[in-house]
Amino acid sequence: MSVTIKTPEEIEKMRVAGRLAADVLLMIEPYVKEGVTTEALDKRCHDYITQVQQAIPAPLNYRGFPKSICTSINHQVCHGIPNDRKLKNGDIVNMDITVIKDGYHGDTSKMFIVGESSVRAQRLVEITYQAMWIGIRMVKPSVYLGDIGHEIQRFAESNRCSVVREYCGHGIGKDFHEEPQVLHYGLPKTGLQLTAGMTFTIEPMLNAGKRHVRQLGDGWTVITKDHSLSAQWEHTVLVTDTGVEVLTLRPDEHALLENPPISQAV
Ligand code: MF3
Ligand code: CO
Ligand code: CO
């Protein structure tokens, strides 16, 4: 399968799926608190997606994944499986939500800080968020994917964070993971050139330590090899004739499209 260009009808369905995925993150926020288990958060998301949204949680049974969302805490990079461990003060946790509605996928994740975390953790979370937005704001026809990866990497590394290489963003639509691969590192003027109608995710994973990762014996959870903290944010975007539409945008984020975050070291 090559990169698909979505029709106007498909784009409308992607908008709906994207909005639903964003809504799950809004819904779950008040429950991401000290003492809650990630299993309880998974159940809330599952019930909301299936009963309220009348949609499908895409991770459930995807290649054998056992839960409806991914929850990745502290040195967990991605694909954490919700379980009976309680969130504790200072944890940083990524909640990754993918819903299928009317045959189309919306995929988005954000970091939550439980109570009060270390300044180091807060800084990693903030730099990763800015790195994602640097990538998103570059999206428009004729830009190369390598341009985007390069700028994300440059920003991350200039802030003394490393970029995970083994996992990347992806085309999305009827399938959860479509072509192209969207690397969060790379070289300018390399890779695919964007055209209007493409839909894909940008979802950088940044580590406070070295970039190397390994997978746990559960077959899913990815952690940093050096046990340093890791953060990730994700949006699903559409390439428009003039630029980008963020299909999973939350209300608090409207200003970020127009007003770039400070792209200097913080
Ligand atoms: N949502 C993840 C992504 O952003 C994929 C999770 S696959 C799962 O691509 F099986 F772990 F859910
Ligand atoms: Co994704
Ligand atoms: Co995701």
mmCIF file of N, CA, C and O in Angstrom, residues 5-106:
data_model
loop_
_atom_site.group_PDB
_atom_site.id
_atom_site.type_symbol
_atom_site.label_atom_id
_atom_site.label_comp_id
_atom_site.label_asym_id
_atom_site.label_seq_id
_atom_site.Cartn_x
_atom_site.Cartn_y
_atom_site.Cartn_z
ATOM 1 N N ILE A 5 -4.296 9.494 -0.731
ATOM 2 C CA ILE A 5 -4.817 10.863 -0.688
ATOM 3 C C ILE A 5 -6.303 10.755 -0.377
ATOM 4 O O ILE A 5 -7.052 10.092 -1.106
ATOM 5 N N LYS A 6 -6.722 11.359 0.706
ATOM 6 C CA LYS A 6 -8.111 11.216 1.139
ATOM 7 C C LYS A 6 -9.035 12.113 0.313
ATOM 8 O O LYS A 6 -8.698 13.251 -0.006
ATOM 9 N N THR A 7 -10.210 11.571 -0.010
ATOM 10 C CA THR A 7 -11.236 12.340 -0.713
ATOM 11 C C THR A 7 -11.920 13.272 0.300
ATOM 12 O O THR A 7 -11.806 13.063 1.507
ATOM 13 N N PRO A 8 -12.654 14.275 -0.169
ATOM 14 C CA PRO A 8 -13.386 15.151 0.759
ATOM 15 C C PRO A 8 -14.301 14.376 1.702
ATOM 16 O O PRO A 8 -14.415 14.719 2.879
ATOM 17 N N GLU A 9 -14.929 13.308 1.199
ATOM 18 C CA GLU A 9 -15.803 12.505 2.061
ATOM 19 C C GLU A 9 -14.998 11.790 3.144
ATOM 20 O O GLU A 9 -15.410 11.696 4.300
ATOM 21 N N GLU A 10 -13.838 11.267 2.757
ATOM 22 C CA GLU A 10 -12.981 10.599 3.741
ATOM 23 C C GLU A 10 -12.450 11.602 4.764
ATOM 24 O O GLU A 10 -12.355 11.301 5.953
ATOM 25 N N ILE A 11 -12.112 12.793 4.302
ATOM 26 C CA ILE A 11 -11.583 13.822 5.199
ATOM 27 C C ILE A 11 -12.623 14.177 6.261
ATOM 28 O O ILE A 11 -12.297 14.335 7.439
ATOM 29 N N GLU A 12 -13.876 14.244 5.845
ATOM 30 C CA GLU A 12 -14.929 14.544 6.816
ATOM 31 C C GLU A 12 -15.005 13.440 7.874
ATOM 32 O O GLU A 12 -15.156 13.721 9.066
ATOM 33 N N LYS A 13 -14.859 12.204 7.459
ATOM 34 C CA LYS A 13 -14.873 11.096 8.433
ATOM 35 C C LYS A 13 -13.638 11.136 9.342
ATOM 36 O O LYS A 13 -13.719 10.794 10.528
ATOM 37 N N MET A 14 -12.516 11.533 8.782
ATOM 38 C CA MET A 14 -11.304 11.676 9.598
ATOM 39 C C MET A 14 -11.476 12.790 10.628
ATOM 40 O O MET A 14 -10.963 12.697 11.748
ATOM 41 N N ARG A 15 -12.174 13.853 10.250
ATOM 42 C CA ARG A 15 -12.444 14.948 11.202
ATOM 43 C C ARG A 15 -13.261 14.436 12.381
ATOM 44 O O ARG A 15 -12.988 14.759 13.530
ATOM 45 N N VAL A 16 -14.259 13.625 12.066
ATOM 46 C CA VAL A 16 -15.121 13.093 13.132
ATOM 47 C C VAL A 16 -14.303 12.181 14.051
ATOM 48 O O VAL A 16 -14.329 12.321 15.277
ATOM 49 N N ALA A 17 -13.549 11.259 13.471
ATOM 50 C CA ALA A 17 -12.743 10.332 14.276
ATOM 51 C C ALA A 17 -11.714 11.097 15.115
ATOM 52 O O ALA A 17 -11.492 10.778 16.291
ATOM 53 N N GLY A 18 -11.105 12.101 14.516
ATOM 54 C CA GLY A 18 -10.113 12.909 15.229
ATOM 55 C C GLY A 18 -10.733 13.629 16.414
ATOM 56 O O GLY A 18 -10.162 13.663 17.507
ATOM 57 N N ARG A 19 -11.904 14.190 16.186
ATOM 58 C CA ARG A 19 -12.574 14.919 17.280
ATOM 59 C C ARG A 19 -12.925 13.965 18.420
ATOM 60 O O ARG A 19 -12.772 14.293 19.594
ATOM 61 N N LEU A 20 -13.375 12.775 18.084
ATOM 62 C CA LEU A 20 -13.724 11.807 19.137
ATOM 63 C C LEU A 20 -12.487 11.426 19.952
ATOM 64 O O LEU A 20 -12.550 11.347 21.186
ATOM 65 N N ALA A 21 -11.364 11.191 19.286
ATOM 66 C CA ALA A 21 -10.139 10.836 20.010
ATOM 67 C C ALA A 21 -9.733 11.978 20.949
ATOM 68 O O ALA A 21 -9.388 11.752 22.118
ATOM 69 N N ALA A 22 -9.822 13.209 20.442
ATOM 70 C CA ALA A 22 -9.492 14.385 21.274
ATOM 71 C C ALA A 22 -10.432 14.460 22.475
ATOM 72 O O ALA A 22 -10.005 14.750 23.597
ATOM 73 N N ASP A 23 -11.707 14.180 22.242
ATOM 74 C CA ASP A 23 -12.707 14.243 23.317
ATOM 75 C C ASP A 23 -12.407 13.239 24.436
ATOM 76 O O ASP A 23 -12.712 13.500 25.598
ATOM 77 N N VAL A 24 -11.842 12.090 24.082
ATOM 78 C CA VAL A 24 -11.522 11.100 25.114
ATOM 79 C C VAL A 24 -10.454 11.664 26.065
ATOM 80 O O VAL A 24 -10.553 11.505 27.290
ATOM 81 N N LEU A 25 -9.463 12.351 25.509
ATOM 82 C CA LEU A 25 -8.432 12.947 26.368
ATOM 83 C C LEU A 25 -9.025 14.022 27.277
ATOM 84 O O LEU A 25 -8.629 14.157 28.433
ATOM 85 N N LEU A 26 -9.981 14.783 26.761
ATOM 86 C CA LEU A 26 -10.647 15.798 27.590
ATOM 87 C C LEU A 26 -11.462 15.135 28.692
ATOM 88 O O LEU A 26 -11.444 15.561 29.846
ATOM 89 N N MET A 27 -12.179 14.085 28.317
ATOM 90 C CA MET A 27 -13.028 13.377 29.272
ATOM 91 C C MET A 27 -12.197 12.800 30.424
ATOM 92 O O MET A 27 -12.588 12.874 31.586
ATOM 93 N N ILE A 28 -11.029 12.225 30.090
ATOM 94 C CA ILE A 28 -10.287 11.444 31.090
ATOM 95 C C ILE A 28 -9.464 12.331 32.034
ATOM 96 O O ILE A 28 -9.117 11.910 33.148
ATOM 97 N N GLU A 29 -9.204 13.550 31.619
ATOM 98 C CA GLU A 29 -8.275 14.400 32.396
ATOM 99 C C GLU A 29 -8.562 14.469 33.901
ATOM 100 O O GLU A 29 -7.656 14.275 34.717
ATOM 101 N N PRO A 30 -9.810 14.734 34.306
ATOM 102 C CA PRO A 30 -10.060 14.863 35.758
ATOM 103 C C PRO A 30 -9.799 13.583 36.545
ATOM 104 O O PRO A 30 -9.674 13.625 37.760
ATOM 105 N N TYR A 31 -9.697 12.459 35.856
ATOM 106 C CA TYR A 31 -9.496 11.184 36.551
ATOM 107 C C TYR A 31 -8.025 10.789 36.653
ATOM 108 O O TYR A 31 -7.688 9.810 37.323
ATOM 109 N N VAL A 32 -7.160 11.510 35.957
ATOM 110 C CA VAL A 32 -5.732 11.157 35.984
ATOM 111 C C VAL A 32 -5.118 11.790 37.232
ATOM 112 O O VAL A 32 -4.593 12.898 37.191
ATOM 113 N N LYS A 33 -5.244 11.090 38.339
ATOM 114 C CA LYS A 33 -4.866 11.627 39.641
ATOM 115 C C LYS A 33 -4.111 10.562 40.432
ATOM 116 O O LYS A 33 -4.249 9.365 40.150
ATOM 117 N N GLU A 34 -3.373 11.007 41.434
ATOM 118 C CA GLU A 34 -2.680 10.098 42.332
ATOM 119 C C GLU A 34 -3.650 9.029 42.850
ATOM 120 O O GLU A 34 -4.780 9.356 43.216
ATOM 121 N N GLY A 35 -3.219 7.779 42.849
ATOM 122 C CA GLY A 35 -4.026 6.701 43.435
ATOM 123 C C GLY A 35 -4.877 5.934 42.435
ATOM 124 O O GLY A 35 -5.335 4.827 42.732
ATOM 125 N N VAL A 36 -5.090 6.481 41.247
ATOM 126 C CA VAL A 36 -5.904 5.768 40.264
ATOM 127 C C VAL A 36 -5.012 4.757 39.536
ATOM 128 O O VAL A 36 -3.819 4.994 39.344
ATOM 129 N N THR A 37 -5.588 3.619 39.166
ATOM 130 C CA THR A 37 -4.816 2.655 38.384
ATOM 131 C C THR A 37 -5.009 2.947 36.896
ATOM 132 O O THR A 37 -6.056 3.473 36.491
ATOM 133 N N THR A 38 -4.024 2.582 36.110
ATOM 134 C CA THR A 38 -4.159 2.800 34.664
ATOM 135 C C THR A 38 -5.233 1.872 34.087
ATOM 136 O O THR A 38 -5.851 2.198 33.077
ATOM 137 N N GLU A 39 -5.471 0.769 34.774
ATOM 138 C CA GLU A 39 -6.557 -0.138 34.381
ATOM 139 C C GLU A 39 -7.919 0.556 34.514
ATOM 140 O O GLU A 39 -8.805 0.412 33.654
ATOM 141 N N ALA A 40 -8.091 1.325 35.596
ATOM 142 C CA ALA A 40 -9.351 2.061 35.797
ATOM 143 C C ALA A 40 -9.506 3.142 34.721
ATOM 144 O O ALA A 40 -10.615 3.377 34.220
ATOM 145 N N LEU A 41 -8.400 3.781 34.358
ATOM 146 C CA LEU A 41 -8.458 4.798 33.295
ATOM 147 C C LEU A 41 -8.804 4.144 31.961
ATOM 148 O O LEU A 41 -9.591 4.675 31.170
ATOM 149 N N ASP A 42 -8.221 2.972 31.728
ATOM 150 C CA ASP A 42 -8.518 2.223 30.505
ATOM 151 C C ASP A 42 -10.003 1.877 30.425
ATOM 152 O O ASP A 42 -10.634 2.040 29.379
ATOM 153 N N LYS A 43 -10.563 1.445 31.547
ATOM 154 C CA LYS A 43 -11.984 1.055 31.555
ATOM 155 C C LYS A 43 -12.879 2.266 31.264
ATOM 156 O O LYS A 43 -13.836 2.170 30.482
ATOM 157 N N ARG A 44 -12.557 3.392 31.886
ATOM 158 C CA ARG A 44 -13.333 4.613 31.639
ATOM 159 C C ARG A 44 -13.290 5.006 30.151
ATOM 160 O O ARG A 44 -14.298 5.367 29.560
ATOM 161 N N CYS A 45 -12.094 4.947 29.573
ATOM 162 C CA CYS A 45 -11.958 5.299 28.148
ATOM 163 C C CYS A 45 -12.711 4.292 27.289
ATOM 164 O O CYS A 45 -13.423 4.663 26.350
ATOM 165 N N HIS A 46 -12.550 3.021 27.610
ATOM 166 C CA HIS A 46 -13.235 1.977 26.842
ATOM 167 C C HIS A 46 -14.750 2.200 26.847
ATOM 168 O O HIS A 46 -15.400 2.170 25.793
ATOM 169 N N ASP A 47 -15.292 2.433 28.054
ATOM 170 C CA ASP A 47 -16.746 2.586 28.171
ATOM 171 C C ASP A 47 -17.226 3.847 27.456
ATOM 172 O O ASP A 47 -18.271 3.846 26.805
ATOM 173 N N TYR A 48 -16.460 4.920 27.571
ATOM 174 C CA TYR A 48 -16.826 6.180 26.908
ATOM 175 C C TYR A 48 -16.819 6.022 25.381
ATOM 176 O O TYR A 48 -17.750 6.442 24.690
ATOM 177 N N ILE A 49 -15.760 5.387 24.880
ATOM 178 C CA ILE A 49 -15.631 5.217 23.427
ATOM 179 C C ILE A 49 -16.753 4.319 22.886
ATOM 180 O O ILE A 49 -17.395 4.645 21.881
ATOM 181 N N THR A 50 -16.983 3.218 23.568
ATOM 182 C CA THR A 50 -17.956 2.254 23.029
ATOM 183 C C THR A 50 -19.391 2.684 23.277
ATOM 184 O O THR A 50 -20.250 2.524 22.397
ATOM 185 N N GLN A 51 -19.660 3.251 24.479
ATOM 186 C CA GLN A 51 -21.064 3.533 24.827
ATOM 187 C C GLN A 51 -21.503 4.945 24.457
ATOM 188 O O GLN A 51 -22.565 5.134 23.866
ATOM 189 N N VAL A 52 -20.689 5.932 24.794
ATOM 190 C CA VAL A 52 -21.074 7.320 24.509
ATOM 191 C C VAL A 52 -20.798 7.660 23.043
ATOM 192 O O VAL A 52 -21.645 8.189 22.338
ATOM 193 N N GLN A 53 -19.592 7.334 22.586
ATOM 194 C CA GLN A 53 -19.199 7.726 21.226
ATOM 195 C C GLN A 53 -19.660 6.727 20.165
ATOM 196 O O GLN A 53 -19.604 7.037 18.968
ATOM 197 N N GLN A 54 -20.089 5.550 20.606
ATOM 198 C CA GLN A 54 -20.485 4.498 19.653
ATOM 199 C C GLN A 54 -19.364 4.258 18.636
ATOM 200 O O GLN A 54 -19.592 4.179 17.424
ATOM 201 N N ALA A 55 -18.165 4.197 19.179
ATOM 202 C CA ALA A 55 -16.980 4.019 18.332
ATOM 203 C C ALA A 55 -16.190 2.815 18.846
ATOM 204 O O ALA A 55 -16.598 2.152 19.810
ATOM 205 N N ILE A 56 -15.067 2.546 18.199
ATOM 206 C CA ILE A 56 -14.259 1.371 18.542
ATOM 207 C C ILE A 56 -12.893 1.827 19.038
ATOM 208 O O ILE A 56 -12.248 2.659 18.390
ATOM 209 N N PRO A 57 -12.431 1.318 20.203
ATOM 210 C CA PRO A 57 -11.068 1.603 20.641
ATOM 211 C C PRO A 57 -10.088 0.775 19.803
ATOM 212 O O PRO A 57 -10.039 -0.450 19.932
ATOM 213 N N ALA A 58 -9.326 1.438 18.947
ATOM 214 C CA ALA A 58 -8.502 0.714 17.970
ATOM 215 C C ALA A 58 -7.433 -0.195 18.576
ATOM 216 O O ALA A 58 -7.145 -1.255 18.003
ATOM 217 N N PRO A 59 -6.818 0.171 19.715
ATOM 218 C CA PRO A 59 -5.764 -0.704 20.240
ATOM 219 C C PRO A 59 -6.263 -2.084 20.674
ATOM 220 O O PRO A 59 -5.514 -3.055 20.585
ATOM 221 N N LEU A 60 -7.510 -2.176 21.143
ATOM 222 C CA LEU A 60 -8.018 -3.433 21.708
ATOM 223 C C LEU A 60 -7.929 -4.554 20.672
ATOM 224 O O LEU A 60 -8.566 -4.479 19.613
ATOM 225 N N ASN A 61 -7.126 -5.551 20.981
ATOM 226 C CA ASN A 61 -6.878 -6.715 20.115
ATOM 227 C C ASN A 61 -6.079 -6.377 18.846
ATOM 228 O O ASN A 61 -5.943 -7.224 17.968
ATOM 229 N N TYR A 62 -5.561 -5.152 18.760
ATOM 230 C CA TYR A 62 -4.699 -4.812 17.624
ATOM 231 C C TYR A 62 -3.396 -5.573 17.767
ATOM 232 O O TYR A 62 -2.650 -5.370 18.729
ATOM 233 N N ARG A 63 -3.146 -6.489 16.847
ATOM 234 C CA ARG A 63 -1.957 -7.351 16.930
ATOM 235 C C ARG A 63 -1.788 -7.959 18.313
ATOM 236 O O ARG A 63 -0.670 -8.106 18.818
ATOM 237 N N GLY A 64 -2.920 -8.233 18.973
ATOM 238 C CA GLY A 64 -2.885 -8.878 20.282
ATOM 239 C C GLY A 64 -2.771 -7.940 21.467
ATOM 240 O O GLY A 64 -2.678 -8.396 22.616
ATOM 241 N N PHE A 65 -2.801 -6.622 21.240
ATOM 242 C CA PHE A 65 -2.752 -5.697 22.389
ATOM 243 C C PHE A 65 -3.995 -5.916 23.241
ATOM 244 O O PHE A 65 -5.111 -5.966 22.724
ATOM 245 N N PRO A 66 -3.817 -6.047 24.587
ATOM 246 C CA PRO A 66 -4.942 -6.512 25.418
ATOM 247 C C PRO A 66 -5.891 -5.424 25.933
ATOM 248 O O PRO A 66 -6.909 -5.760 26.531
ATOM 249 N N LYS A 67 -5.558 -4.136 25.743
ATOM 250 C CA LYS A 67 -6.367 -3.072 26.349
ATOM 251 C C LYS A 67 -6.813 -2.063 25.291
ATOM 252 O O LYS A 67 -6.456 -2.173 24.126
ATOM 253 N N SER A 68 -7.591 -1.060 25.738
ATOM 254 C CA SER A 68 -8.212 -0.114 24.801
ATOM 255 C C SER A 68 -7.410 1.159 24.591
ATOM 256 O O SER A 68 -7.683 1.926 23.658
ATOM 257 N N ILE A 69 -6.468 1.424 25.500
ATOM 258 C CA ILE A 69 -5.594 2.602 25.360
ATOM 259 C C ILE A 69 -4.181 2.190 25.760
ATOM 260 O O ILE A 69 -3.984 1.120 26.351
ATOM 261 N N CYS A 70 -3.213 3.040 25.455
ATOM 262 C CA CYS A 70 -1.848 2.817 25.940
ATOM 263 C C CYS A 70 -1.556 3.836 27.031
ATOM 264 O O CYS A 70 -1.903 5.019 26.895
ATOM 265 N N THR A 71 -0.935 3.370 28.116
ATOM 266 C CA THR A 71 -0.534 4.269 29.204
ATOM 267 C C THR A 71 0.941 4.021 29.505
ATOM 268 O O THR A 71 1.317 2.911 29.890
ATOM 269 N N SER A 72 1.758 5.043 29.305
ATOM 270 C CA SER A 72 3.207 4.870 29.437
ATOM 271 C C SER A 72 3.733 5.858 30.474
ATOM 272 O O SER A 72 3.605 7.066 30.298
ATOM 273 N N ILE A 73 4.297 5.302 31.554
ATOM 274 C CA ILE A 73 4.661 6.094 32.734
ATOM 275 C C ILE A 73 6.178 6.246 32.847
ATOM 276 O O ILE A 73 6.913 5.265 32.728
ATOM 277 N N ASN A 74 6.629 7.479 33.104
ATOM 278 C CA ASN A 74 8.025 7.786 33.452
ATOM 279 C C ASN A 74 9.023 7.273 32.409
ATOM 280 O O ASN A 74 9.116 7.832 31.328
ATOM 281 N N HIS A 75 9.764 6.190 32.715
ATOM 282 C CA HIS A 75 10.774 5.719 31.749
ATOM 283 C C HIS A 75 10.162 4.817 30.683
ATOM 284 O O HIS A 75 10.871 4.308 29.820
ATOM 285 N N GLN A 76 8.848 4.619 30.734
ATOM 286 C CA GLN A 76 8.173 3.905 29.650
ATOM 287 C C GLN A 76 7.998 4.867 28.482
ATOM 288 O O GLN A 76 7.515 5.988 28.657
ATOM 289 N N VAL A 77 8.392 4.424 27.298
ATOM 290 C CA VAL A 77 8.424 5.292 26.119
ATOM 291 C C VAL A 77 7.078 5.301 25.409
ATOM 292 O O VAL A 77 6.559 6.355 25.028
ATOM 293 N N CYS A 78 6.508 4.115 25.202
ATOM 294 C CA CYS A 78 5.227 3.999 24.511
ATOM 295 C C CYS A 78 4.690 2.579 24.670
ATOM 296 O O CYS A 78 5.397 1.694 25.161
ATOM 297 N N HIS A 79 3.435 2.390 24.272
ATOM 298 C CA HIS A 79 2.780 1.084 24.237
ATOM 299 C C HIS A 79 2.680 0.417 25.604
ATOM 300 O O HIS A 79 2.605 -0.825 25.689
ATOM 301 N N GLY A 80 2.666 1.232 26.679
ATOM 302 C CA GLY A 80 2.458 0.674 28.016
ATOM 303 C C GLY A 80 1.063 0.074 28.125
ATOM 304 O O GLY A 80 0.092 0.626 27.602
ATOM 305 N N ILE A 81 0.964 -1.065 28.799
ATOM 306 C CA ILE A 81 -0.322 -1.757 28.963
ATOM 307 C C ILE A 81 -0.933 -1.356 30.305
ATOM 308 O O ILE A 81 -0.297 -1.534 31.346
ATOM 309 N N PRO A 82 -2.144 -0.816 30.295
ATOM 310 C CA PRO A 82 -2.796 -0.463 31.559
ATOM 311 C C PRO A 82 -2.817 -1.660 32.509
ATOM 312 O O PRO A 82 -3.074 -2.787 32.087
ATOM 313 N N ASN A 83 -2.542 -1.389 33.797
ATOM 314 C CA ASN A 83 -2.528 -2.471 34.790
ATOM 315 C C ASN A 83 -2.988 -1.947 36.149
ATOM 316 O O ASN A 83 -3.531 -0.850 36.238
ATOM 317 N N ASP A 84 -2.745 -2.741 37.201
ATOM 318 C CA ASP A 84 -3.320 -2.398 38.510
ATOM 319 C C ASP A 84 -2.398 -1.555 39.378
ATOM 320 O O ASP A 84 -2.650 -1.378 40.566
ATOM 321 N N ARG A 85 -1.327 -1.038 38.776
ATOM 322 C CA ARG A 85 -0.453 -0.143 39.553
ATOM 323 C C ARG A 85 -1.084 1.238 39.657
ATOM 324 O O ARG A 85 -1.641 1.749 38.692
ATOM 325 N N LYS A 86 -0.963 1.836 40.830
ATOM 326 C CA LYS A 86 -1.571 3.155 41.035
ATOM 327 C C LYS A 86 -0.606 4.265 40.622
ATOM 328 O O LYS A 86 0.599 4.175 40.887
ATOM 329 N N LEU A 87 -1.149 5.295 40.011
ATOM 330 C CA LEU A 87 -0.341 6.479 39.716
ATOM 331 C C LEU A 87 0.063 7.124 41.038
ATOM 332 O O LEU A 87 -0.718 7.174 41.984
ATOM 333 N N LYS A 88 1.309 7.604 41.070
ATOM 334 C CA LYS A 88 1.758 8.255 42.295
ATOM 335 C C LYS A 88 2.231 9.686 42.008
ATOM 336 O O LYS A 88 2.521 10.023 40.846
ATOM 337 N N ASN A 89 2.267 10.470 43.061
ATOM 338 C CA ASN A 89 2.664 11.867 42.930
ATOM 339 C C ASN A 89 4.006 11.975 42.198
ATOM 340 O O ASN A 89 4.955 11.271 42.528
ATOM 341 N N GLY A 90 4.061 12.841 41.196
ATOM 342 C CA GLY A 90 5.304 13.060 40.461
ATOM 343 C C GLY A 90 5.431 12.235 39.198
ATOM 344 O O GLY A 90 6.322 12.486 38.381
ATOM 345 N N ASP A 91 4.567 11.245 39.004
ATOM 346 C CA ASP A 91 4.614 10.457 37.767
ATOM 347 C C ASP A 91 4.283 11.345 36.566
ATOM 348 O O ASP A 91 3.445 12.251 36.657
ATOM 349 N N ILE A 92 4.914 11.065 35.444
ATOM 350 C CA ILE A 92 4.454 11.643 34.171
ATOM 351 C C ILE A 92 3.929 10.478 33.330
ATOM 352 O O ILE A 92 4.568 9.440 33.212
ATOM 353 N N VAL A 93 2.728 10.665 32.787
ATOM 354 C CA VAL A 93 2.089 9.548 32.085
ATOM 355 C C VAL A 93 1.527 10.003 30.739
ATOM 356 O O VAL A 93 0.869 11.034 30.643
ATOM 357 N N ASN A 94 1.855 9.223 29.725
ATOM 358 C CA ASN A 94 1.279 9.441 28.397
ATOM 359 C C ASN A 94 0.047 8.557 28.242
ATOM 360 O O ASN A 94 0.082 7.364 28.524
ATOM 361 N N MET A 95 -1.046 9.180 27.805
ATOM 362 C CA MET A 95 -2.254 8.420 27.484
ATOM 363 C C MET A 95 -2.461 8.546 25.988
ATOM 364 O O MET A 95 -2.621 9.652 25.466
ATOM 365 N N ASP A 96 -2.463 7.409 25.309
ATOM 366 C CA ASP A 96 -2.544 7.386 23.841
ATOM 367 C C ASP A 96 -3.875 6.761 23.428
ATOM 368 O O ASP A 96 -4.166 5.608 23.758
ATOM 369 N N ILE A 97 -4.678 7.564 22.736
ATOM 370 C CA ILE A 97 -6.054 7.188 22.402
ATOM 371 C C ILE A 97 -6.201 7.060 20.890
ATOM 372 O O ILE A 97 -5.873 8.003 20.154
ATOM 373 N N THR A 98 -6.716 5.939 20.437
ATOM 374 C CA THR A 98 -7.045 5.804 19.015
ATOM 375 C C THR A 98 -8.458 5.245 18.894
ATOM 376 O O THR A 98 -8.749 4.185 19.450
ATOM 377 N N VAL A 99 -9.316 5.980 18.188
ATOM 378 C CA VAL A 99 -10.679 5.495 17.990
ATOM 379 C C VAL A 99 -10.941 5.266 16.496
ATOM 380 O O VAL A 99 -10.336 5.921 15.639
ATOM 381 N N ILE A 100 -11.847 4.337 16.233
ATOM 382 C CA ILE A 100 -12.316 4.114 14.870
ATOM 383 C C ILE A 100 -13.795 4.493 14.832
ATOM 384 O O ILE A 100 -14.588 4.000 15.645
ATOM 385 N N LYS A 101 -14.151 5.406 13.938
ATOM 386 C CA LYS A 101 -15.555 5.784 13.766
ATOM 387 C C LYS A 101 -15.859 5.758 12.281
ATOM 388 O O LYS A 101 -15.144 6.382 11.487
ATOM 389 N N ASP A 102 -16.910 5.036 11.922
ATOM 390 C CA ASP A 102 -17.326 4.974 10.525
ATOM 391 C C ASP A 102 -16.169 4.526 9.625
ATOM 392 O O ASP A 102 -16.009 5.019 8.504
ATOM 393 N N GLY A 103 -15.318 3.652 10.173
ATOM 394 C CA GLY A 103 -14.248 3.062 9.377
ATOM 395 C C GLY A 103 -12.940 3.844 9.340
ATOM 396 O O GLY A 103 -11.980 3.388 8.731
ATOM 397 N N TYR A 104 -12.899 4.996 9.998
ATOM 398 C CA TYR A 104 -11.687 5.837 9.959
ATOM 399 C C TYR A 104 -11.120 6.067 11.355
ATOM 400 O O TYR A 104 -11.859 6.094 12.340
ATOM 401 N N HIS A 105 -9.779 6.237 11.401
ATOM 402 C CA HIS A 105 -9.052 6.328 12.665
ATOM 403 C C HIS A 105 -8.703 7.767 13.040
ATOM 404 O O HIS A 105 -8.366 8.578 12.170
ATOM 405 N N GLY A 106 -8.741 8.044 14.340
ATOM 406 C CA GLY A 106 -8.181 9.278 14.907
ATOM 407 C C GLY A 106 -7.246 8.869 16.031
ATOM 408 O O GLY A 106 -7.608 8.025 16.847
#
